Amino acid sequence: EAGDACDPLGARLTCNGVCMPGEDGPVCGEPETACPAEWGSVTELALEANDAELRLNGDLTEAPNNTRGTCGGGVAQNIYRFTAPTTGKYSFVARGRGANTVVYIRRYCGVGADFPNLERGCSTRIGRRFNYGLVRGGLQAGETVYVFVDGDEGWRSTYELVVSRLPDYEEVDF
């Protein structure tokens, strides 16, 4: 029930809804989806229904540090809001020369890594060769998620964010 205590890992106390931060610890309820105002601007990612991919240049050199992903980061973040134009599978990768990025996806922007049940996906590496994050997931038409590009191990530089629509047969993280 809303306001009842819960465990964000689901090991002790669970919710029928969402386990979220409360004033006196985790409680059941429905968190705010928007980012806290003090986190700065959020960039809209607009992939049109007929487009296969969207590319955007980003820079973490002056970005604020407000959060981290469950798999790493906590250096500096740029935040993007993505609304799926159609039901399907999507890929989010932040890459670049010498990049050491973490990509994580959340439905609720302001809820951090202490609530892993609210993070849709998190990645710091593509295999053993590349030190940049890639998250793939299935989204419904009109569903909005927040895409975080973060630095890992002190890395702050420029990167390219690529959002792609994937074929239905591709495996995804969520």
Coordinates of C-alpha atoms in Angstrom, one line a residue:
E1 CA 0.0 0.0 0.0
A2 CA 1.2 3.6 -0.7
G3 CA 3.4 4.9 2.1
D4 CA 4.3 1.4 3.5
A5 CA 8.0 0.6 4.1
C6 CA 9.7 -1.5 1.4
D7 CA 13.0 -2.9 0.3
P8 CA 14.4 -1.5 -3.0
L9 CA 16.1 -4.9 -3.6
G10 CA 12.8 -6.8 -3.0
A11 CA 14.5 -9.1 -0.5
R12 CA 12.5 -8.2 2.6
L13 CA 9.4 -6.0 1.9
T14 CA 7.9 -5.6 -1.5
C15 CA 5.3 -3.4 -3.0
N16 CA 2.5 -3.9 -5.4
G17 CA 3.6 -0.6 -7.0
V18 CA 7.1 0.9 -6.9
C19 CA 9.6 0.9 -4.0
M20 CA 10.9 4.5 -4.0
P21 CA 12.8 7.0 -1.8
G22 CA 10.8 8.4 1.1
E23 CA 11.6 10.9 3.9
D24 CA 12.3 8.1 6.4
G25 CA 13.5 5.5 4.1
P26 CA 12.1 3.5 1.1
V27 CA 8.3 3.4 0.8
C28 CA 5.7 2.1 -1.7
G29 CA 4.3 4.7 -4.0
E30 CA 4.8 6.3 -7.4
P31 CA 7.9 8.5 -7.9
E32 CA 8.0 11.7 -9.9
T33 CA 9.1 10.9 -13.4
A34 CA 10.8 14.3 -14.1
C35 CA 14.4 15.2 -13.2
P36 CA 15.0 17.4 -10.1
A37 CA 15.3 21.0 -11.3
E38 CA 18.7 21.3 -9.6
W39 CA 20.1 18.6 -12.0
G40 CA 20.0 21.1 -14.9
S41 CA 18.7 20.7 -18.4
V42 CA 17.4 17.6 -20.0
T43 CA 17.8 17.2 -23.8
E44 CA 14.9 15.8 -25.9
L45 CA 15.9 12.9 -28.2
A46 CA 13.5 13.0 -31.2
L47 CA 13.7 9.8 -33.3
E48 CA 11.0 10.1 -36.0
A49 CA 8.8 7.1 -36.7
N50 CA 10.4 6.5 -40.1
D51 CA 14.0 7.1 -39.0
A52 CA 16.3 4.2 -38.2
E53 CA 18.8 6.2 -36.1
L54 CA 19.6 9.4 -34.4
R55 CA 23.1 10.8 -33.7
L56 CA 24.0 13.5 -31.3
N57 CA 27.3 14.9 -30.1
G58 CA 27.7 15.3 -26.3
D59 CA 30.3 16.7 -23.9
L60 CA 30.9 15.8 -20.3
T61 CA 33.8 18.2 -19.6
E62 CA 31.6 20.7 -17.8
A63 CA 28.6 18.5 -17.0
P64 CA 27.4 18.3 -13.4
N65 CA 27.6 15.1 -11.2
N66 CA 24.3 14.3 -9.6
T67 CA 23.8 10.6 -9.7
R68 CA 25.4 7.3 -10.8
G69 CA 24.2 4.1 -12.5
T70 CA 24.0 0.7 -10.8
C71 CA 26.9 -0.5 -12.9
G72 CA 29.2 2.6 -12.5
G73 CA 29.6 6.2 -13.4
G74 CA 29.2 9.0 -10.9
V75 CA 31.6 11.3 -12.6
A76 CA 29.4 13.7 -14.8
Q77 CA 26.1 13.2 -16.5
N78 CA 24.2 14.5 -19.5
I79 CA 20.5 13.5 -19.3
Y80 CA 18.3 12.8 -22.3
R81 CA 14.5 12.2 -22.5
F82 CA 13.5 9.7 -25.1
T83 CA 9.9 8.9 -26.1
A84 CA 9.5 5.8 -28.3
P85 CA 7.8 6.8 -31.6
T86 CA 6.6 3.2 -32.2
T87 CA 6.6 0.0 -30.2
G88 CA 9.9 -1.8 -30.7
K89 CA 13.5 -2.4 -29.6
Y90 CA 15.9 0.4 -29.3
S91 CA 19.7 0.8 -28.8
F92 CA 21.5 3.6 -26.9
V93 CA 25.3 3.8 -27.2
A94 CA 27.7 6.6 -26.2
R95 CA 31.0 6.1 -28.0
G96 CA 34.0 8.0 -29.1
R97 CA 37.8 8.0 -29.4
G98 CA 39.1 7.0 -25.9
A99 CA 35.6 7.1 -24.5
N100 CA 35.0 5.6 -21.1
T101 CA 31.2 6.1 -20.8
V102 CA 28.4 4.5 -18.8
V103 CA 24.9 4.5 -20.2
Y104 CA 21.9 3.9 -18.0
I105 CA 18.2 4.1 -18.6
R106 CA 15.5 5.0 -16.1
R107 CA 11.8 5.5 -16.2
Y108 CA 12.0 7.9 -13.2
C109 CA 14.8 10.4 -13.7
G110 CA 15.5 11.5 -10.1
V111 CA 15.7 8.0 -8.5
G112 CA 19.3 6.9 -8.1
A113 CA 21.3 3.7 -8.1
D114 CA 20.2 2.9 -4.6
F115 CA 16.9 1.7 -6.2
P116 CA 18.1 -0.8 -8.8
N117 CA 14.5 -2.0 -9.3
L118 CA 13.8 1.4 -11.1
E119 CA 16.7 1.2 -13.5
R120 CA 15.9 -0.4 -16.8
G121 CA 19.4 -1.1 -17.9
C122 CA 23.0 -0.1 -17.2
S123 CA 26.2 -0.8 -19.2
T124 CA 29.9 0.3 -18.9
R125 CA 31.5 -1.8 -21.6
I126 CA 30.8 -3.5 -24.9
G127 CA 32.7 -6.7 -24.6
R128 CA 36.3 -6.6 -23.5
R129 CA 37.4 -4.2 -26.3
F130 CA 35.4 -1.0 -25.9
N131 CA 35.0 1.1 -22.8
Y132 CA 31.7 2.6 -23.6
G133 CA 28.2 1.8 -22.6
L134 CA 25.4 0.2 -24.7
V135 CA 21.9 -0.5 -23.5
R136 CA 19.2 -2.1 -25.6
G137 CA 15.6 -2.4 -24.6
G138 CA 12.0 -2.8 -25.7
L139 CA 9.7 0.2 -25.4
Q140 CA 6.0 0.7 -26.1
A141 CA 4.9 3.5 -28.4
G142 CA 4.7 6.7 -26.4
E143 CA 6.8 5.3 -23.5
T144 CA 9.3 7.8 -22.1
V145 CA 12.6 6.9 -20.5
Y146 CA 15.6 9.0 -19.3
V147 CA 18.9 8.1 -20.9
F148 CA 22.0 9.0 -18.8
V149 CA 25.5 9.3 -20.3
D150 CA 28.0 9.3 -17.5
G151 CA 31.8 9.2 -17.3
D152 CA 33.5 6.2 -15.7
E153 CA 36.8 6.2 -13.7
G154 CA 37.1 10.0 -13.8
W155 CA 36.6 10.2 -17.6
R156 CA 35.1 13.6 -18.9
S157 CA 35.3 14.3 -22.6
T158 CA 33.2 14.4 -25.8
Y159 CA 31.2 11.5 -27.1
E160 CA 28.6 10.6 -29.7
L161 CA 25.2 9.3 -28.6
V162 CA 23.6 7.0 -31.1
V163 CA 20.0 5.9 -30.7
S164 CA 18.9 3.2 -33.1
R165 CA 15.7 1.3 -33.8
L166 CA 16.6 -2.5 -33.8
P167 CA 15.1 -5.3 -35.8
D168 CA 12.6 -7.4 -33.8
Y169 CA 14.9 -10.4 -33.7
E170 CA 17.7 -8.6 -31.8
E171 CA 18.2 -9.5 -28.1
V172 CA 17.7 -6.7 -25.6
D173 CA 18.6 -6.0 -22.0
F174 CA 15.0 -5.0 -20.9

